[in-house]
XYZ file of C-alpha atoms in Angstrom:
553
model
C 169.236 185.909 144.772
C 165.624 186.131 143.057
C 163.103 188.770 143.689
C 161.655 186.918 146.716
C 164.909 186.800 148.467
C 165.834 183.059 148.165
C 169.202 182.078 146.921
C 169.119 180.281 143.613
C 170.311 177.042 144.957
C 168.028 176.932 148.144
C 164.613 175.355 148.395
C 161.656 176.261 150.581
C 162.437 173.401 152.847
C 166.030 174.539 153.413
C 164.769 178.105 154.332
C 162.220 176.666 156.816
C 164.828 174.491 158.455
C 167.286 177.274 158.566
C 164.938 179.651 160.354
C 164.276 177.138 162.999
C 166.553 176.811 166.176
C 169.206 174.074 165.962
C 167.753 171.552 168.202
C 164.758 170.783 165.714
C 166.478 171.271 162.368
C 167.445 167.734 161.867
C 163.757 166.413 162.618
C 162.431 169.114 160.440
C 164.700 168.095 157.490
C 163.597 164.645 157.925
C 159.959 165.455 157.833
C 160.392 167.894 154.897
C 162.144 165.111 152.884
C 159.082 162.857 152.741
C 157.472 162.970 149.455
C 154.139 164.382 150.420
C 155.740 167.488 152.091
C 158.403 167.863 149.358
C 155.588 167.825 146.794
C 153.605 170.411 148.529
C 156.435 172.775 149.227
C 157.108 172.480 145.549
C 153.456 173.429 144.967
C 153.680 176.471 147.093
C 156.849 177.754 145.402
C 155.011 177.576 142.136
C 152.076 179.716 143.316
C 151.767 183.531 143.132
C 151.237 185.919 145.833
C 147.444 185.936 145.808
C 147.342 182.329 145.677
C 149.644 181.911 148.699
C 147.712 184.469 150.706
C 144.624 182.644 149.910
C 146.329 179.098 150.762
C 145.523 179.385 154.558
C 141.867 179.739 153.721
C 141.948 176.902 151.386
C 143.797 174.642 153.923
C 141.297 175.546 156.621
C 138.412 174.642 154.401
C 140.044 171.378 153.365
C 140.838 170.600 156.991
C 137.291 171.293 157.999
C 136.022 169.074 155.189
C 138.486 166.342 156.231
C 137.387 166.689 159.843
C 133.755 166.337 158.889
C 134.461 163.266 156.807
C 136.464 161.817 159.486
C 133.689 162.519 161.945
C 131.093 160.920 159.595
C 133.386 157.949 159.087
C 133.971 157.395 162.760
C 130.237 157.619 163.411
C 129.456 155.248 160.462
C 132.263 152.685 160.951
C 132.756 152.799 164.674
C 131.997 148.791 164.967
C 134.917 148.488 162.557
C 137.166 150.641 164.679
C 136.198 148.686 167.667
C 136.853 145.416 165.887
C 140.209 146.847 164.692
C 140.996 147.913 168.246
C 140.275 144.455 169.574
C 142.084 142.733 166.802
C 145.058 144.966 167.432
C 145.085 143.964 171.259
C 144.771 140.309 170.218
C 147.475 140.636 167.785
C 149.668 142.373 170.265
C 149.172 139.545 172.596
C 149.714 136.860 170.114
C 152.909 138.609 168.706
C 154.122 138.692 172.300
C 153.341 134.969 172.742
C 154.906 134.071 169.469
C 157.900 136.095 170.571
C 158.123 134.125 173.663
C 157.669 130.702 171.800
C 160.221 131.759 169.264
C 162.552 132.386 172.029
C 162.044 128.872 173.664
C 162.387 127.367 170.223
C 165.581 129.204 169.593
C 166.910 127.968 173.064
C 165.817 124.376 172.368
C 167.509 124.341 168.786
C 170.956 123.260 170.038
C 169.369 120.269 171.915
C 167.333 119.365 168.772
C 170.468 119.619 166.647
C 172.322 117.293 168.958
C 169.483 114.803 168.891
C 169.222 114.971 165.243
C 172.907 114.217 164.784
C 172.523 111.294 167.137
C 169.564 110.023 165.236
C 171.544 110.310 162.028
C 174.343 108.229 163.439
C 172.139 105.700 164.761
C 170.295 105.324 161.536
C 173.409 105.342 159.405
C 173.278 101.382 158.918
C 169.396 101.530 158.113
C 170.223 104.284 155.661
C 172.950 102.249 154.005
C 170.611 99.229 153.781
C 167.706 101.257 152.386
C 170.263 102.656 149.869
C 171.390 99.258 148.769
C 167.708 98.175 148.465
C 166.880 101.265 146.499
C 169.789 100.243 144.214
C 168.709 96.559 144.068
C 164.962 97.753 143.336
C 166.403 100.121 140.538
C 168.472 97.167 139.071
C 165.688 94.557 139.687
C 165.114 93.558 136.060
C 168.957 93.113 135.424
C 169.451 91.157 138.483
C 166.614 88.769 137.600
C 168.074 88.226 134.282
C 171.354 87.399 135.814
C 169.975 85.146 138.470
C 167.788 83.255 135.910
C 170.810 82.353 133.644
C 171.612 79.109 135.341
C 168.141 78.053 135.406
C 167.702 78.967 131.700
C 170.758 76.945 130.819
C 169.174 73.956 132.724
C 165.846 74.483 130.881
C 167.432 74.748 127.593
C 169.583 71.586 128.381
C 166.584 69.544 129.399
C 164.607 70.581 126.253
C 167.516 69.892 123.870
C 168.169 73.656 123.076
C 171.890 73.035 123.163
C 172.959 76.082 121.028
C 171.006 78.440 123.204
C 172.514 76.668 126.392
C 175.995 77.198 125.150
C 175.410 80.849 124.342
C 173.961 81.336 127.853
C 176.846 79.478 129.317
C 179.254 81.846 127.370
C 177.272 84.840 128.820
C 177.473 83.237 132.420
C 181.436 82.965 131.910
C 181.626 86.641 131.304
C 179.617 87.379 134.375
C 181.591 85.015 136.499
C 183.939 87.836 137.480
C 181.083 89.900 139.114
C 179.068 86.873 140.294
C 181.618 83.967 141.249
C 178.760 81.691 142.459
C 177.329 81.961 138.934
C 180.305 79.928 137.529
C 179.414 76.819 139.715
C 175.646 76.798 138.773
C 176.367 77.165 135.095
C 179.215 74.454 135.245
C 176.566 72.159 136.870
C 174.082 72.821 133.883
C 176.796 72.210 131.404
C 177.679 68.904 133.086
C 174.130 67.889 132.590
C 174.316 68.907 129.146
C 177.428 66.732 128.580
C 175.746 63.586 130.199
C 172.650 64.312 128.010
C 174.759 64.377 124.834
C 176.538 61.436 125.681
C 173.288 59.499 126.532
C 172.041 60.536 123.151
C 175.004 58.850 121.424
C 173.701 55.566 123.051
C 170.140 56.016 121.824
C 168.686 54.709 118.673
C 169.251 57.853 116.786
C 169.819 58.593 113.270
C 172.743 60.316 111.532
C 171.416 63.894 111.684
C 170.703 63.610 115.537
C 174.189 62.108 116.110
C 176.017 64.608 113.907
C 174.383 67.389 115.847
C 175.389 65.773 119.266
C 179.061 65.384 118.202
C 179.085 69.048 116.854
C 177.963 70.280 120.313
C 180.570 68.030 122.052
C 183.122 69.462 119.854
C 182.003 73.035 120.759
C 182.191 72.128 124.515
C 185.808 71.332 124.098
C 185.613 68.668 126.904
C 187.136 65.887 124.594
C 189.756 66.108 121.841
C 188.930 64.502 118.572
C 190.444 60.993 119.196
C 188.596 60.704 122.433
C 185.311 61.839 121.017
C 185.580 59.200 118.292
C 186.343 56.574 120.874
C 183.328 57.698 122.974
C 181.020 57.664 119.851
C 182.056 54.080 118.789
C 181.760 52.923 122.440
C 178.322 54.450 122.716
C 177.156 53.113 119.350
C 178.502 49.697 120.421
C 176.342 49.887 123.746
C 173.267 50.748 121.652
C 173.797 47.844 119.132
C 174.473 45.421 121.965
C 171.173 46.586 123.686
C 169.228 45.854 120.521
C 170.977 42.560 120.176
C 170.072 41.509 123.736
C 166.249 42.316 122.966
C 166.357 39.114 120.800
C 167.849 36.760 123.415
C 164.372 35.469 124.261
C 164.113 33.963 120.766
C 166.914 31.541 121.377
C 164.505 28.535 121.631
C 164.223 28.679 117.920
C 167.883 28.997 116.791
C 167.201 29.515 113.066
C 164.745 32.302 113.852
C 167.102 33.780 116.483
C 170.099 33.671 113.968
C 168.009 35.392 111.243
C 166.968 38.032 113.496
C 170.546 38.502 114.895
C 171.962 38.752 111.435
C 169.385 41.408 110.345
C 170.030 43.516 113.593
C 173.793 43.048 113.420
C 173.965 43.987 109.653
C 171.919 47.094 110.091
C 173.677 48.020 113.274
C 177.228 47.561 111.954
C 176.486 49.243 108.622
C 174.924 52.311 110.453
C 177.821 52.736 112.834
C 180.394 52.548 109.973
C 178.469 54.996 107.756
C 177.817 57.295 110.549
C 181.391 57.226 111.843
C 182.748 57.702 108.320
C 180.608 60.749 107.741
C 181.133 62.396 111.341
C 184.878 61.567 111.586
C 186.830 60.185 108.717
C 185.377 62.422 106.133
C 186.294 65.486 108.381
C 189.670 64.383 109.770
C 191.870 67.571 110.104
C 195.015 65.675 109.281
C 196.130 62.535 107.628
C 197.680 61.135 110.763
C 194.345 61.600 112.682
C 192.489 59.924 109.830
C 194.718 56.867 110.262
C 193.792 56.716 113.951
C 190.205 57.104 113.133
C 190.377 54.256 110.838
C 192.153 51.943 113.172
C 189.294 52.585 115.890
C 186.683 51.665 113.313
C 188.589 48.668 112.348
C 188.889 47.478 115.951
C 185.067 48.023 116.290
C 184.119 46.108 113.240
C 186.526 43.224 113.958
C 184.959 43.053 117.439
C 181.394 42.919 116.249
C 182.507 40.338 113.579
C 184.063 38.080 116.324
C 180.722 38.302 118.162
C 178.864 37.406 115.064
C 181.212 34.374 114.362
C 180.775 33.224 118.064
C 177.040 33.414 117.676
C 177.103 31.510 114.356
C 179.584 28.947 115.771
C 177.269 28.199 118.804
C 173.791 28.306 116.923
C 174.373 26.846 113.476
C 175.006 23.306 114.729
C 171.689 23.566 116.657
C 169.654 24.329 113.461
C 167.993 21.067 112.580
C 166.286 22.212 109.349
C 168.492 22.011 106.381
C 166.255 24.493 104.533
C 166.820 27.143 107.266
C 170.608 26.453 107.126
C 170.672 27.094 103.550
C 168.599 30.297 103.930
C 171.024 31.507 106.625
C 174.061 30.999 104.389
C 172.285 33.064 101.674
C 171.400 35.774 104.194
C 174.944 36.037 105.532
C 176.356 35.982 101.910
C 173.982 38.875 101.169
C 174.986 40.697 104.497
C 178.760 40.276 103.787
C 178.307 41.618 100.218
C 176.480 44.617 101.596
C 179.138 45.310 104.241
C 181.956 45.006 101.715
C 180.970 48.582 100.635
C 182.395 49.644 104.104
C 185.314 47.433 103.913
C 183.945 44.293 105.992
C 183.493 41.420 103.418
C 183.698 38.399 105.707
C 182.487 35.787 103.114
C 185.725 33.889 103.464
C 184.869 33.009 107.059
C 181.403 31.454 106.286
C 182.517 28.163 104.751
C 184.123 26.666 107.888
C 181.206 27.665 110.103
C 178.479 26.031 107.832
C 180.791 23.130 106.958
C 181.149 22.324 110.566
C 177.361 22.726 111.007
C 176.448 20.432 108.213
C 179.066 17.892 109.317
C 177.611 17.846 113.010
C 173.928 17.744 111.735
C 174.446 15.070 109.232
C 176.580 12.975 111.711
C 173.988 13.447 114.400
C 171.121 12.391 112.043
C 172.921 9.246 110.901
C 173.963 8.445 114.494
C 170.263 8.752 115.481
C 169.077 6.537 112.764
C 171.784 4.044 113.625
C 170.859 4.047 117.292
C 167.077 3.376 116.395
C 168.052 0.307 114.165
C 170.351 -1.108 116.917
C 167.674 -0.485 119.556
C 165.200 -2.570 117.481
C 167.667 -5.416 117.425
C 168.465 -5.043 121.005
C 164.813 -5.061 121.994
C 164.173 -8.162 119.859
C 166.967 -10.047 121.662
C 165.946 -8.708 125.036
C 162.321 -9.882 124.770
C 163.242 -13.102 122.830
C 161.334 -12.185 119.671
C 161.844 -14.548 116.774
C 163.698 -13.143 113.748
C 160.759 -13.874 111.644
C 158.575 -11.492 113.694
C 161.203 -8.870 113.643
C 163.408 -8.985 110.445
C 160.897 -9.558 107.793
C 157.097 -9.292 106.784
C 154.976 -12.122 107.131
C 154.529 -12.433 103.305
C 158.176 -13.416 102.912
C 158.840 -15.538 106.049
C 158.567 -18.830 104.179
C 160.904 -17.772 101.354
C 162.851 -14.546 102.232
C 164.259 -12.743 99.084
C 167.877 -12.601 98.744
C 168.343 -10.496 95.611
C 171.351 -8.214 96.067
C 171.263 -6.351 92.641
C 171.423 -2.578 93.136
C 169.160 -0.393 90.988
C 170.582 1.953 88.470
C 168.373 4.836 89.612
C 169.456 6.097 92.879
C 166.130 8.091 93.628
C 164.389 4.726 93.786
C 165.519 2.629 96.834
C 165.933 -1.062 96.401
C 162.507 -2.821 96.554
C 163.911 -5.741 98.317
C 164.378 -3.536 101.309
C 160.455 -3.334 101.867
C 160.705 -7.017 102.672
C 162.835 -6.365 105.766
C 161.096 -3.461 107.876
C 163.994 -2.567 110.230
C 166.233 -2.315 107.082
C 163.661 -0.247 105.311
C 163.289 2.081 108.280
C 166.981 2.404 108.578
C 167.400 3.264 104.925
C 164.688 5.814 105.025
C 166.323 7.512 107.920
C 169.707 7.565 105.953
C 167.955 8.865 102.828
C 166.319 11.650 104.938
C 169.723 12.740 106.065
C 171.100 12.609 102.590
C 168.097 14.563 101.163
C 168.550 17.184 103.875
C 172.217 17.300 102.822
C 171.286 18.095 99.210
C 170.183 21.651 100.088
C 173.660 22.450 101.409
C 176.531 20.126 100.646
C 179.825 21.544 100.857
C 182.143 20.028 98.414
C 184.997 19.857 100.899
C 183.005 17.669 103.203
C 182.527 14.709 100.831
C 185.175 12.615 102.317
C 184.405 13.755 105.927
C 180.713 12.991 105.565
C 181.546 9.534 103.767
C 183.870 8.772 106.615
C 181.040 9.598 109.132
C 178.584 7.574 107.075
C 181.080 4.553 107.113
C 181.552 4.777 110.789
C 177.923 4.529 111.371
C 177.349 1.780 108.861
C 180.143 -0.094 110.438
C 178.630 0.317 113.898
C 175.320 -0.929 112.429
C 177.022 -3.758 110.608
C 178.829 -4.907 113.780
C 175.639 -4.800 115.892
C 173.483 -6.638 113.395
C 176.209 -9.231 112.875
C 176.297 -9.973 116.738
C 172.408 -10.044 116.604
C 172.450 -12.482 113.695
C 174.983 -14.758 115.248
C 173.166 -14.991 118.689
C 169.875 -15.366 116.953
C 171.035 -18.330 114.835
C 172.754 -20.018 117.787
C 169.573 -19.783 119.884
C 166.916 -20.414 117.210
C 167.242 -24.187 117.660
C 166.665 -23.986 121.284
C 163.495 -22.028 121.054
C 160.341 -24.161 120.915
C 157.032 -22.976 119.427
C 154.081 -24.996 118.614
C 152.617 -24.902 115.193
C 149.731 -26.592 113.610
C 150.119 -29.699 111.277
C 149.464 -27.517 108.074
C 151.936 -24.809 109.046
C 155.529 -25.138 108.395
C 157.785 -23.607 110.987
C 159.842 -20.845 109.533
C 163.481 -21.167 108.972
C 164.957 -18.597 111.466
C 168.527 -18.981 110.347
C 167.653 -18.473 106.779
C 165.720 -15.540 107.494
C 168.696 -13.848 109.553
C 171.103 -14.728 106.848
C 168.829 -13.268 103.991
C 168.450 -10.150 106.027
C 172.204 -9.946 106.700
C 172.855 -10.501 103.027
C 170.533 -7.760 101.927
C 172.084 -5.433 104.629
C 175.734 -5.938 103.726
C 175.403 -6.218 99.945
C 172.440 -3.835 99.186
C 171.890 -1.395 102.015
C 175.485 -0.458 102.762
C 176.555 0.065 98.994
C 173.396 1.815 98.099
C 173.737 4.364 101.067
C 177.279 5.200 100.118
C 176.318 5.542 96.318
C 173.498 7.727 97.389
C 175.885 10.101 99.196
C 178.653 10.058 96.522
C 176.564 10.043 93.400
C 173.220 11.220 94.532
C 174.108 14.030 96.533
C 177.600 15.223 95.147
C 177.179 13.772 91.641
C 180.564 12.156 91.705
C 180.509 9.186 89.441
C 184.260 8.279 89.634
C 184.906 6.685 93.065
C 188.683 7.024 92.778
C 190.085 7.979 96.190
C 186.699 7.435 97.856
C 187.431 4.060 99.354
C 185.476 2.352 102.090
C 186.609 2.756 105.566
C 188.891 -0.076 106.816
C 186.541 -0.796 109.823
C 183.629 -1.067 107.434
C 185.425 -3.335 105.199
C 186.458 -5.447 108.144
C 182.652 -5.715 109.169
C 181.643 -6.744 105.743
C 184.463 -9.228 105.513
C 183.157 -10.695 108.699
C 179.637 -10.671 107.258
C 180.812 -12.598 104.085
C 182.770 -15.094 106.243
C 179.640 -15.686 108.287
C 177.502 -15.928 105.190
C 179.798 -18.451 103.557
C 179.434 -20.180 101.195
C 178.877 -16.775 99.380
C 176.035 -16.481 96.869
C 177.797 -16.756 93.459
C 174.705 -15.048 91.740
C 174.686 -12.037 93.909
C 175.936 -8.447 93.211
C 178.649 -6.916 95.162
């Protein structure tokens, strides 16, 4: 204990609480434990006795000051206190109303929770759809790219961007597991690409474009190498036939048509052979496949050669101009020489074609000339024209020439023929055929052409002999009035003179013109006259007997 009688461990608050009766001790302890009272009590214990004795006075003075200040404050701020009072009343009412509303809200919460759960269940489908829509929106760019792939493939194919189309197709194949419908659309675009590439093979394209098309077909893997080679040759054949068909309208001029046909055929076959060799033969993966490729090319070239031979066989006999026929032979020879570089030398097939054409054209020309000569005689007999008006010129009617000497120079026809117009016309027609033959005279046709000439000469001789016999027999029965100074012509003499010139000049000269003039053969060994022509000349000699001893044979 200290001098003031307090225990060392007791405070003033404990003493005050202990001095009170038990009922208020707990409330006093609570009050004394507040910070303000505890601070004041601590202040009191730190004062001396005089200060403690003076403390009531100090407290009374401070209380009086506080009362005065409070009174002044109430007097000065009474509106505020009144407003505060009203506000407190309103606040109390509001708090009471809020408490009641809050109670109503708390009681309504279970029903709201049930409705919320029901709404959530009812909107679950909508929420799922919205979720999917958000996902689609989030992946919009990627989905657009995926959906545009088939259209992009189709656009690339239509614009010939085949490599880009194949890359997109490969990408579409990888996406096919996630998007099965994608496979069908991409496959449709690739089928369009296949059709477009096959159509390109049938166009008039050059080697780079064809090589590119075949490369893409190989990458597509639709056809194996042998099938692809067959498709290539078939397509190029279609293109070549289409080009040839465009010149069909020129068939009215056979020489022009054949020239154009040969040019198109040569260029087309050569291009196909070189293109095929570059694309397939030079890149054959094996020797066995190379042989297959070579067989396909040989089949195509033989087919085209057969077509050319068929056209030549049909058109060459219709070419009437010998110059055109010779030019065609030269053109075909150059064509065969050029194609020999690709293994298609067909020069050995040309001689039979041109021999047949030359033979037919010569036979036709000689036959036409013979028909014209016999027609002249037939018309004279039909219209009862005197031999003097038909067979000879008016200058030699009284003394028809009978010189049968043949000229040494074959390029100059016997002048005596000019005295007999039908014989001169017939000779000119025969010489025109022979001159045309000089431009293209196959050596192997000498005997054939000579036989053809003999046949026509025999026909002309037989017809002329019949006309001569009939004319001589009917000459005496024909009566014509002549003047006293005019001597009537000897019709029989004219007929026999013309017959003698025909048999002993025209026929030998025509045969020599063919043998020596066209072919340059001076030795006639083996080139005997046809038996029928010999018989016709023998009949002429018999009819003209007695023979003229001074005439040449």
